[in-house]
């Protein structure tokens, strides 16, 4: 049995925590874990499929299979040195209060019943329901049960979420002139200057200004020139910096964040096509978050017809680039040939998992809808010569169990910051149209 005198906590896990991170049971230090039998029943529904959420369900089943035994139903089984015990708890009767509050016999309420039973069985210990479902957490609190979000992989520094380009006003014109004449200056030339790797700056003097970027290897600040990529010209400083990173072969991992209409995906795609000779394949992918959480099988048509509506925004960006050229031009024909030969491939993200991507330019759109573990799974697919670009709007998360602090894109930016092969640009100014910019700001 779980000790009634032990001072550590007891955590009751909801299904969505496991679907978010299949290694979650090892993240609770020396506290004990209760896994409701209802959770195993729900996981069984997610085991089949190609989406990353199905992968999480299968992997957790394998993890549980390694530690399973009779003890897991009777008193619990240790998760290892320095860890607590895990126990699968069978269904428990609804208390009178739970019956009066929630009439339906649904999985969420069965999990609540087990959390309620655990809290009353071990009154000397703190029982906490861990769920990424806000409504379930509110229901638990209404019954006097403590409930929390799964916080292990949340962003610790919120400044990464709304980072903007640092501007130095009244900067020394002589140093700016050195940027134009020599192309760079040493970090030591500026007092109290401690930049992160690949951090970008705007220097404004009394008579001149310059865009610049810090190179951690040489510890020098280099001037960033405004350059176009396959017919797409940057319209502001943020887009100029983004293209500079996208065209730099030394920067292998890039995060482009920002609201809709700032040009994140368009810039990434234009840079990829501009460098098509350097890569064997250009891949564009995005996670499928179905409307109202309905499975793709609910939609009519074959596999291609089901998927195309979700991929259409990527085709739209490709069309913008194509239409900057005459249909008879070599540039236009090149894109047509790349699509036909599948050197430029637009695909759902679920089809990427399991592949090893060598010498590819890989763009992952809408990455804010991925979990931290899913981001890790994707990045570990990168082989030699591969460049990965994650784009997304941290304010527009469609997944019901992710928020600004727990989504994979924000987590990656937080953890990868100051690595020499990583760069992050947060695009603030919308360039799609004045109407789109106005709607984004006011609505």
CSV table of C-alpha atoms in Angstrom, one decimal:
chain,number,residue,atom,x,y,z
A,1,UNK,CA,0.0,0.0,0.0
A,2,UNK,CA,1.0,3.6,-0.4
A,3,UNK,CA,2.2,4.8,3.0
A,4,UNK,CA,-0.3,7.0,4.9
A,5,UNK,CA,2.5,8.7,6.8
A,6,UNK,CA,4.8,9.5,3.9
A,7,UNK,CA,5.2,13.3,3.3
A,8,UNK,CA,5.5,13.1,-0.5
A,9,UNK,CA,2.4,13.9,-2.6
A,10,UNK,CA,0.2,11.6,-4.6
A,11,UNK,CA,-0.4,12.6,-8.2
A,12,UNK,CA,-3.5,11.3,-10.1
A,13,UNK,CA,-2.8,11.6,-13.9
A,14,UNK,CA,-5.3,12.5,-16.6
A,15,UNK,CA,-5.1,10.9,-20.1
A,16,UNK,CA,-4.1,14.2,-21.8
A,17,UNK,CA,-0.9,14.4,-19.7
A,18,UNK,CA,0.3,11.1,-21.1
A,19,UNK,CA,-0.7,12.1,-24.7
A,20,UNK,CA,1.4,15.2,-24.1
A,21,UNK,CA,4.4,13.4,-22.8
A,22,UNK,CA,4.7,9.7,-22.6
A,23,UNK,CA,7.6,9.9,-20.2
A,24,UNK,CA,5.6,12.0,-17.7
A,25,UNK,CA,5.5,9.3,-15.0
A,26,UNK,CA,9.3,9.8,-14.5
A,27,UNK,CA,8.9,13.6,-13.9
A,28,UNK,CA,7.4,13.6,-10.4
A,29,UNK,CA,10.6,13.1,-8.3
A,30,UNK,CA,9.9,10.9,-5.3
A,31,UNK,CA,6.1,11.4,-5.3
A,32,UNK,CA,3.7,8.6,-5.9
A,33,UNK,CA,1.5,8.3,-9.0
A,34,UNK,CA,-1.9,6.9,-9.4
A,35,UNK,CA,-3.0,5.9,-12.9
A,36,UNK,CA,-6.8,5.5,-13.1
A,37,UNK,CA,-8.0,2.4,-15.0
A,38,UNK,CA,-10.1,4.8,-17.1
A,39,UNK,CA,-7.0,6.4,-18.5
A,40,UNK,CA,-5.8,3.0,-19.8
A,41,UNK,CA,-9.2,2.6,-21.4
A,42,UNK,CA,-9.0,6.0,-23.1
A,43,UNK,CA,-5.4,5.4,-24.2
A,44,UNK,CA,-6.5,2.3,-26.0
A,45,UNK,CA,-8.6,4.5,-28.4
A,46,UNK,CA,-5.5,6.5,-29.4
A,47,UNK,CA,-3.1,3.6,-30.1
A,48,UNK,CA,-4.1,3.3,-33.8
A,49,UNK,CA,-3.2,6.1,-36.2
A,50,UNK,CA,-0.3,8.0,-37.8
A,51,UNK,CA,-0.5,11.2,-35.8
A,52,UNK,CA,2.0,12.1,-33.1
A,53,UNK,CA,-0.7,11.8,-30.5
A,54,UNK,CA,-1.1,8.1,-31.5
A,55,UNK,CA,2.7,7.7,-31.1
A,56,UNK,CA,2.6,9.0,-27.6
A,57,UNK,CA,-0.1,6.5,-26.6
A,58,UNK,CA,1.8,3.6,-28.1
A,59,UNK,CA,5.1,4.6,-26.4
A,60,UNK,CA,3.4,5.0,-23.0
A,61,UNK,CA,2.0,1.5,-23.4
A,62,UNK,CA,5.5,0.2,-24.0
A,63,UNK,CA,6.9,2.1,-21.0
A,64,UNK,CA,4.1,0.7,-18.8
A,65,UNK,CA,4.7,-2.8,-20.1
A,66,UNK,CA,8.3,-2.6,-18.9
A,67,UNK,CA,7.3,-2.0,-15.3
A,68,UNK,CA,4.1,-3.9,-15.2
A,69,UNK,CA,3.5,-6.6,-12.6
A,70,UNK,CA,1.0,-7.6,-9.9
A,71,UNK,CA,2.4,-4.9,-7.6
A,72,UNK,CA,1.2,-2.2,-9.9
A,73,UNK,CA,-2.4,-3.1,-8.9
A,74,UNK,CA,-1.6,-3.9,-5.2
A,75,UNK,CA,0.3,-1.2,-3.3
A,76,UNK,CA,2.2,0.1,-6.3
A,77,UNK,CA,5.6,-0.5,-7.9
A,78,UNK,CA,8.7,1.6,-7.6
A,79,UNK,CA,9.8,3.6,-10.6
A,80,UNK,CA,13.4,3.5,-9.6
A,81,UNK,CA,16.0,5.1,-7.3
A,82,UNK,CA,14.9,8.5,-6.1
A,83,UNK,CA,11.4,8.0,-7.7
A,84,UNK,CA,8.0,7.3,-6.2
A,85,UNK,CA,5.7,4.4,-6.8
A,86,UNK,CA,3.1,4.0,-9.5
A,87,UNK,CA,-0.2,2.2,-9.0
A,88,UNK,CA,-3.1,1.5,-11.3
A,89,UNK,CA,-6.4,2.3,-9.5
A,90,UNK,CA,-9.6,0.5,-10.6
A,91,UNK,CA,-12.9,2.4,-10.7
A,92,UNK,CA,-14.3,3.8,-7.5
A,93,UNK,CA,-17.9,4.7,-6.6
A,94,UNK,CA,-19.0,8.3,-7.0
A,95,UNK,CA,-19.4,10.1,-3.7
A,96,UNK,CA,-22.7,11.7,-2.9
A,97,UNK,CA,-21.3,15.2,-3.6
A,98,UNK,CA,-19.9,14.0,-7.0
A,99,UNK,CA,-23.2,12.4,-7.9
A,100,UNK,CA,-25.1,15.6,-7.0
A,101,UNK,CA,-22.7,17.8,-9.0
A,102,UNK,CA,-22.1,15.6,-12.1
A,103,UNK,CA,-24.9,13.4,-13.3
A,104,UNK,CA,-23.1,11.8,-16.3
A,105,UNK,CA,-20.9,8.7,-16.0
A,106,UNK,CA,-18.1,9.8,-18.3
A,107,UNK,CA,-14.3,9.2,-18.2
A,108,UNK,CA,-13.5,12.6,-16.7
A,109,UNK,CA,-15.9,12.0,-13.8
A,110,UNK,CA,-14.5,8.5,-13.2
A,111,UNK,CA,-11.1,10.1,-12.9
A,112,UNK,CA,-12.5,12.6,-10.5
A,113,UNK,CA,-14.0,9.8,-8.4
A,114,UNK,CA,-10.6,8.1,-8.1
A,115,UNK,CA,-8.9,11.4,-7.2
A,116,UNK,CA,-11.7,12.0,-4.6
A,117,UNK,CA,-11.3,8.5,-3.2
A,118,UNK,CA,-7.5,8.9,-3.0
A,119,UNK,CA,-7.7,12.2,-1.2
A,120,UNK,CA,-10.1,10.7,1.5
A,121,UNK,CA,-8.1,7.5,1.8
A,122,UNK,CA,-4.8,9.3,2.5
A,123,UNK,CA,-5.8,12.5,4.4
A,124,UNK,CA,-2.3,13.1,5.7
A,125,UNK,CA,-0.9,13.4,2.2
A,126,UNK,CA,-1.6,15.9,-0.5
A,127,UNK,CA,-3.5,14.4,-3.5
A,128,UNK,CA,-3.2,16.4,-6.7
A,129,UNK,CA,-5.0,15.8,-10.0
A,130,UNK,CA,-2.7,16.5,-12.9
A,131,UNK,CA,-4.5,17.5,-16.1
A,132,UNK,CA,-4.1,19.7,-19.1
A,133,UNK,CA,-7.9,20.1,-19.3
A,134,UNK,CA,-8.8,23.4,-17.7
A,135,UNK,CA,-12.5,22.3,-17.2
A,136,UNK,CA,-11.5,19.1,-15.5
A,137,UNK,CA,-9.2,21.1,-13.1
A,138,UNK,CA,-12.1,23.5,-12.3
A,139,UNK,CA,-14.4,20.5,-11.6
A,140,UNK,CA,-11.9,19.0,-9.3
A,141,UNK,CA,-11.4,22.2,-7.4
A,142,UNK,CA,-15.2,22.5,-7.0
A,143,UNK,CA,-15.0,19.3,-5.0
A,144,UNK,CA,-12.1,20.5,-2.9
A,145,UNK,CA,-9.6,18.4,-4.8
A,146,UNK,CA,-6.3,20.1,-5.6
A,147,UNK,CA,-5.6,20.2,-9.4
A,148,UNK,CA,-2.7,21.5,-11.4
A,149,UNK,CA,-1.5,21.7,-15.0
A,150,UNK,CA,1.5,19.5,-16.1
A,151,UNK,CA,4.3,22.0,-15.8
A,152,UNK,CA,7.5,20.0,-16.3
A,153,UNK,CA,8.1,21.3,-19.9
A,154,UNK,CA,6.7,24.8,-19.6
A,155,UNK,CA,8.6,27.9,-20.5
A,156,UNK,CA,10.4,29.4,-17.5
A,157,UNK,CA,11.3,32.7,-19.1
A,158,UNK,CA,8.2,34.4,-20.4
A,159,UNK,CA,10.3,37.1,-22.2
A,160,UNK,CA,11.0,34.7,-25.0
A,161,UNK,CA,7.3,34.8,-26.0
A,162,UNK,CA,7.3,38.5,-27.0
A,163,UNK,CA,10.9,39.1,-27.8
A,164,UNK,CA,11.5,42.1,-30.1
A,165,UNK,CA,14.6,43.3,-32.0
A,166,UNK,CA,16.8,45.4,-29.6
A,167,UNK,CA,17.4,48.9,-30.8
A,168,UNK,CA,20.3,51.1,-29.7
A,169,UNK,CA,19.6,54.8,-30.1
A,170,UNK,CA,22.3,57.5,-30.1
A,171,UNK,CA,24.8,54.9,-31.1
A,172,UNK,CA,28.3,56.0,-32.0
A,173,UNK,CA,28.3,56.9,-35.7
A,174,UNK,CA,32.0,56.0,-36.0
A,175,UNK,CA,31.2,52.4,-35.0
A,176,UNK,CA,28.3,52.3,-37.5
A,177,UNK,CA,30.6,53.6,-40.2
A,178,UNK,CA,33.0,50.7,-39.3
A,179,UNK,CA,30.1,48.3,-39.9
A,180,UNK,CA,29.7,49.7,-43.5
A,181,UNK,CA,33.5,50.0,-44.2
A,182,UNK,CA,34.7,46.8,-42.7
A,183,UNK,CA,31.5,44.8,-42.3
A,184,UNK,CA,31.9,44.1,-38.6
A,185,UNK,CA,33.3,45.2,-35.2
A,186,UNK,CA,34.3,43.3,-32.1
A,187,UNK,CA,31.9,42.8,-29.2
A,188,UNK,CA,34.5,44.3,-26.9
A,189,UNK,CA,34.1,47.6,-28.7
A,190,UNK,CA,30.8,48.2,-27.0
A,191,UNK,CA,30.6,48.5,-23.2
A,192,UNK,CA,28.2,46.3,-21.2
A,193,UNK,CA,27.2,44.3,-24.3
A,194,UNK,CA,26.4,40.7,-23.6
A,195,UNK,CA,24.4,39.4,-26.6
A,196,UNK,CA,23.1,35.8,-27.2
A,197,UNK,CA,24.3,33.9,-30.2
A,198,UNK,CA,22.7,35.1,-33.5
A,199,UNK,CA,20.9,38.0,-31.7
A,200,UNK,CA,20.0,40.8,-34.0
A,201,UNK,CA,20.2,44.6,-33.4
A,202,UNK,CA,19.3,47.9,-34.9
A,203,UNK,CA,21.9,50.6,-34.4
A,204,UNK,CA,20.8,54.2,-34.8
A,205,UNK,CA,23.3,57.1,-34.6
A,206,UNK,CA,22.8,60.8,-35.1
A,207,UNK,CA,23.6,60.6,-38.9
A,208,UNK,CA,23.3,56.9,-39.8
A,209,UNK,CA,21.8,53.5,-38.9
A,210,UNK,CA,22.5,49.9,-39.5
A,211,UNK,CA,21.1,46.4,-39.1
A,212,UNK,CA,23.5,43.9,-37.4
A,213,UNK,CA,23.8,40.4,-36.0
A,214,UNK,CA,26.1,38.9,-33.4
A,215,UNK,CA,28.3,35.9,-34.3
A,216,UNK,CA,29.2,33.9,-31.2
A,217,UNK,CA,32.1,32.1,-32.8
A,218,UNK,CA,34.1,35.2,-33.8
A,219,UNK,CA,32.6,37.3,-31.0
A,220,UNK,CA,31.9,40.0,-33.6
A,221,UNK,CA,28.9,42.1,-34.8
A,222,UNK,CA,28.3,41.8,-38.5
A,223,UNK,CA,26.2,44.1,-40.7
A,224,UNK,CA,23.1,42.6,-42.1
A,225,UNK,CA,22.3,43.6,-45.7
A,226,UNK,CA,18.8,43.8,-47.1
A,227,UNK,CA,18.6,40.9,-49.7
A,228,UNK,CA,15.7,39.3,-51.5
A,229,UNK,CA,15.1,35.5,-52.0
A,230,UNK,CA,13.5,34.1,-55.1
A,231,UNK,CA,11.5,37.3,-55.8
A,232,UNK,CA,10.4,37.9,-52.2
A,233,UNK,CA,11.9,41.2,-50.8
A,234,UNK,CA,11.9,41.9,-47.1
A,235,UNK,CA,9.7,44.8,-46.2
A,236,UNK,CA,11.0,45.6,-42.7
A,237,UNK,CA,14.0,44.9,-40.4
A,238,UNK,CA,12.5,41.8,-38.9
A,239,UNK,CA,12.0,40.2,-42.3
A,240,UNK,CA,15.5,41.3,-43.3
A,241,UNK,CA,17.0,39.5,-40.3
A,242,UNK,CA,14.8,36.4,-40.9
A,243,UNK,CA,16.1,36.1,-44.5
A,244,UNK,CA,19.6,36.6,-43.3
A,245,UNK,CA,19.3,33.6,-40.9
A,246,UNK,CA,17.4,31.5,-43.4
A,247,UNK,CA,20.2,32.0,-45.9
A,248,UNK,CA,23.0,31.2,-43.5
A,249,UNK,CA,24.2,27.6,-43.8
A,250,UNK,CA,25.7,27.7,-40.4
A,251,UNK,CA,22.3,28.3,-38.7
A,252,UNK,CA,20.7,24.8,-38.8
A,253,UNK,CA,17.7,25.5,-36.5
A,254,UNK,CA,15.4,28.5,-36.8
A,255,UNK,CA,12.2,29.6,-35.0
A,256,UNK,CA,10.1,32.3,-36.7
A,257,UNK,CA,7.3,33.5,-34.4
A,258,UNK,CA,4.7,36.2,-34.9
A,259,UNK,CA,1.1,36.9,-35.6
A,260,UNK,CA,-0.7,36.1,-38.9
A,261,UNK,CA,0.4,38.1,-41.9
A,262,UNK,CA,4.0,38.8,-40.8
A,263,UNK,CA,5.5,36.6,-43.6
A,264,UNK,CA,7.0,33.8,-41.5
A,265,UNK,CA,6.1,30.9,-43.9
A,266,UNK,CA,6.5,32.9,-47.1
A,267,UNK,CA,10.1,34.0,-46.1
A,268,UNK,CA,11.1,30.4,-45.1
A,269,UNK,CA,9.7,29.0,-48.4
A,270,UNK,CA,11.3,31.7,-50.6
A,271,UNK,CA,14.7,31.1,-48.9
A,272,UNK,CA,14.4,27.3,-49.3
A,273,UNK,CA,13.7,27.7,-53.1
A,274,UNK,CA,16.5,30.2,-53.4
A,275,UNK,CA,18.9,27.6,-52.0
A,276,UNK,CA,17.4,24.6,-53.9
A,277,UNK,CA,20.8,23.6,-55.3
A,278,UNK,CA,22.2,23.2,-51.8
A,279,UNK,CA,19.5,20.7,-50.6
A,280,UNK,CA,18.3,17.5,-52.1
A,281,UNK,CA,14.7,18.1,-51.0
A,282,UNK,CA,12.5,20.9,-49.6
A,283,UNK,CA,9.8,19.7,-47.2
A,284,UNK,CA,6.9,21.7,-45.9
A,285,UNK,CA,4.7,20.2,-43.2
A,286,UNK,CA,2.2,21.2,-40.6
A,287,UNK,CA,0.3,19.4,-37.9
A,288,UNK,CA,-3.3,18.5,-38.5
A,289,UNK,CA,-5.5,19.9,-35.8
A,290,UNK,CA,-9.0,18.8,-37.0
A,291,UNK,CA,-12.0,21.1,-36.6
A,292,UNK,CA,-13.8,20.4,-33.3
A,293,UNK,CA,-11.2,17.6,-32.7
A,294,UNK,CA,-12.9,15.4,-35.2
A,295,UNK,CA,-10.8,12.7,-36.8
A,296,UNK,CA,-9.8,13.0,-40.5
A,297,UNK,CA,-11.9,9.9,-41.2
A,298,UNK,CA,-15.0,12.0,-40.5
A,299,UNK,CA,-14.3,14.1,-43.7
A,300,UNK,CA,-15.5,12.8,-47.1
A,301,UNK,CA,-13.1,11.8,-49.9
A,302,UNK,CA,-9.8,9.8,-50.2
A,303,UNK,CA,-6.7,10.5,-48.1
A,304,UNK,CA,-5.5,13.3,-50.4
A,305,UNK,CA,-8.9,15.0,-50.4
A,306,UNK,CA,-9.1,14.8,-46.6
A,307,UNK,CA,-5.6,16.4,-46.1
A,308,UNK,CA,-5.6,19.1,-48.8
A,309,UNK,CA,-7.7,21.6,-46.9
A,310,UNK,CA,-5.2,21.6,-44.0
A,311,UNK,CA,-2.3,22.0,-46.5
A,312,UNK,CA,-3.9,24.8,-48.5
A,313,UNK,CA,-2.1,27.7,-46.6
A,314,UNK,CA,1.2,26.2,-47.6
A,315,UNK,CA,0.1,26.0,-51.3
A,316,UNK,CA,-1.1,29.6,-51.0
A,317,UNK,CA,2.4,30.7,-50.0
A,318,UNK,CA,3.9,28.8,-52.8
A,319,UNK,CA,1.4,30.5,-55.2
A,320,UNK,CA,2.6,34.0,-54.0
A,321,UNK,CA,6.2,33.1,-54.9
A,322,UNK,CA,5.2,31.7,-58.3
A,323,UNK,CA,3.2,34.7,-59.2
A,324,UNK,CA,6.1,37.1,-58.7
A,325,UNK,CA,7.4,35.6,-62.0
A,326,UNK,CA,6.1,35.3,-65.5
A,327,UNK,CA,4.5,31.8,-66.1
A,328,UNK,CA,7.0,31.4,-69.0
A,329,UNK,CA,10.0,32.3,-66.9
A,330,UNK,CA,12.7,29.8,-65.8
A,331,UNK,CA,12.0,30.6,-62.2
A,332,UNK,CA,8.3,29.8,-62.5
A,333,UNK,CA,9.0,26.6,-64.4
A,334,UNK,CA,11.6,25.5,-61.8
A,335,UNK,CA,9.0,25.5,-59.1
A,336,UNK,CA,6.6,23.5,-61.3
A,337,UNK,CA,9.3,20.9,-61.9
A,338,UNK,CA,10.3,20.7,-58.2
A,339,UNK,CA,6.7,20.0,-57.2
A,340,UNK,CA,6.3,17.5,-60.0
A,341,UNK,CA,9.6,15.7,-59.2
A,342,UNK,CA,8.7,15.9,-55.4
A,343,UNK,CA,11.9,17.8,-54.7
A,344,UNK,CA,9.5,20.3,-53.1
A,345,UNK,CA,7.0,18.3,-51.1
A,346,UNK,CA,4.0,19.6,-49.0
A,347,UNK,CA,2.8,16.9,-46.6
A,348,UNK,CA,1.1,16.4,-43.2
A,349,UNK,CA,3.6,16.3,-40.3
A,350,UNK,CA,2.4,12.8,-39.3
A,351,UNK,CA,3.9,11.4,-42.5
A,352,UNK,CA,7.4,12.7,-41.5
A,353,UNK,CA,7.8,10.8,-38.2
A,354,UNK,CA,10.1,7.8,-38.5
A,355,UNK,CA,12.0,9.2,-41.4
A,356,UNK,CA,15.7,10.3,-41.4
A,357,UNK,CA,16.0,13.6,-43.3
A,358,UNK,CA,19.5,14.2,-44.7
A,359,UNK,CA,20.4,17.3,-46.7
A,360,UNK,CA,16.9,18.7,-46.6
A,361,UNK,CA,15.4,22.1,-46.0
A,362,UNK,CA,12.5,21.3,-43.7
A,363,UNK,CA,9.8,23.9,-42.8
A,364,UNK,CA,7.3,23.0,-40.1
A,365,UNK,CA,4.4,25.4,-40.1
A,366,UNK,CA,2.0,26.1,-37.2
A,367,UNK,CA,4.5,24.6,-34.8
A,368,UNK,CA,2.7,26.2,-31.8
A,369,UNK,CA,0.3,23.3,-32.0
A,370,UNK,CA,3.0,20.7,-31.2
A,371,UNK,CA,4.0,19.5,-27.8
A,372,UNK,CA,7.6,19.8,-26.6
A,373,UNK,CA,8.1,16.0,-27.0
A,374,UNK,CA,6.8,16.2,-30.6
A,375,UNK,CA,9.3,19.0,-31.4
A,376,UNK,CA,12.1,16.9,-30.0
A,377,UNK,CA,10.9,13.9,-32.1
A,378,UNK,CA,11.0,16.0,-35.3
A,379,UNK,CA,14.4,17.6,-34.6
A,380,UNK,CA,16.0,14.2,-33.9
A,381,UNK,CA,15.0,13.3,-37.5
A,382,UNK,CA,17.6,15.8,-38.8
A,383,UNK,CA,20.5,14.1,-40.6
A,384,UNK,CA,23.7,15.7,-42.0
A,385,UNK,CA,23.2,18.9,-43.9
A,386,UNK,CA,19.5,19.4,-42.9
A,387,UNK,CA,18.2,22.8,-41.9
A,388,UNK,CA,14.9,23.0,-39.9
A,389,UNK,CA,12.7,26.0,-39.7
A,390,UNK,CA,9.7,26.1,-37.3
A,391,UNK,CA,7.1,28.8,-37.8
A,392,UNK,CA,4.1,29.7,-35.7
A,393,UNK,CA,1.9,32.2,-33.9
A,394,UNK,CA,2.2,31.7,-30.1
A,395,UNK,CA,-1.1,33.6,-29.7
A,396,UNK,CA,-3.1,31.3,-31.9
A,397,UNK,CA,-3.0,27.8,-30.5
A,398,UNK,CA,-5.6,25.4,-31.7
A,399,UNK,CA,-4.7,22.4,-29.6
A,400,UNK,CA,-7.1,22.2,-26.6
A,401,UNK,CA,-4.3,21.1,-24.2
A,402,UNK,CA,-1.5,23.5,-25.0
A,403,UNK,CA,-1.0,27.2,-24.1
A,404,UNK,CA,1.7,29.8,-24.6
A,405,UNK,CA,3.9,28.4,-21.9
A,406,UNK,CA,3.5,24.7,-22.7
A,407,UNK,CA,3.6,24.5,-26.5
A,408,UNK,CA,6.6,23.0,-28.2
A,409,UNK,CA,7.6,26.1,-30.2
A,410,UNK,CA,7.9,28.3,-27.1
A,411,UNK,CA,9.7,25.4,-25.3
A,412,UNK,CA,12.2,25.0,-28.1
A,413,UNK,CA,13.0,28.8,-28.2
A,414,UNK,CA,13.5,28.8,-24.4
A,415,UNK,CA,15.8,25.8,-24.4
A,416,UNK,CA,17.8,26.4,-27.6
A,417,UNK,CA,18.5,30.1,-26.9
A,418,UNK,CA,22.2,31.1,-27.1
A,419,UNK,CA,23.2,28.0,-29.1
A,420,UNK,CA,25.4,28.9,-32.1
A,421,UNK,CA,23.4,26.8,-34.6
A,422,UNK,CA,20.0,28.3,-33.5
A,423,UNK,CA,18.3,31.6,-34.2
A,424,UNK,CA,14.9,33.1,-33.2
A,425,UNK,CA,13.2,36.0,-34.8
A,426,UNK,CA,9.8,37.3,-33.5
A,427,UNK,CA,8.1,39.2,-36.3
A,428,UNK,CA,5.8,41.9,-35.0
A,429,UNK,CA,4.8,44.0,-38.0
A,430,UNK,CA,2.1,42.5,-40.3
A,431,UNK,CA,2.8,42.9,-44.0
A,432,UNK,CA,-0.1,40.9,-45.5
A,433,UNK,CA,-2.3,44.0,-45.9
A,434,UNK,CA,-3.5,47.0,-44.0
A,435,UNK,CA,-6.9,45.3,-43.4
A,436,UNK,CA,-5.2,42.1,-42.0
A,437,UNK,CA,-2.9,44.2,-39.8
A,438,UNK,CA,-5.9,46.2,-38.5
A,439,UNK,CA,-7.9,43.1,-37.8
A,440,UNK,CA,-5.0,41.4,-36.0
A,441,UNK,CA,-4.5,44.4,-33.7
A,442,UNK,CA,-8.1,45.4,-33.0
A,443,UNK,CA,-10.2,42.2,-33.1
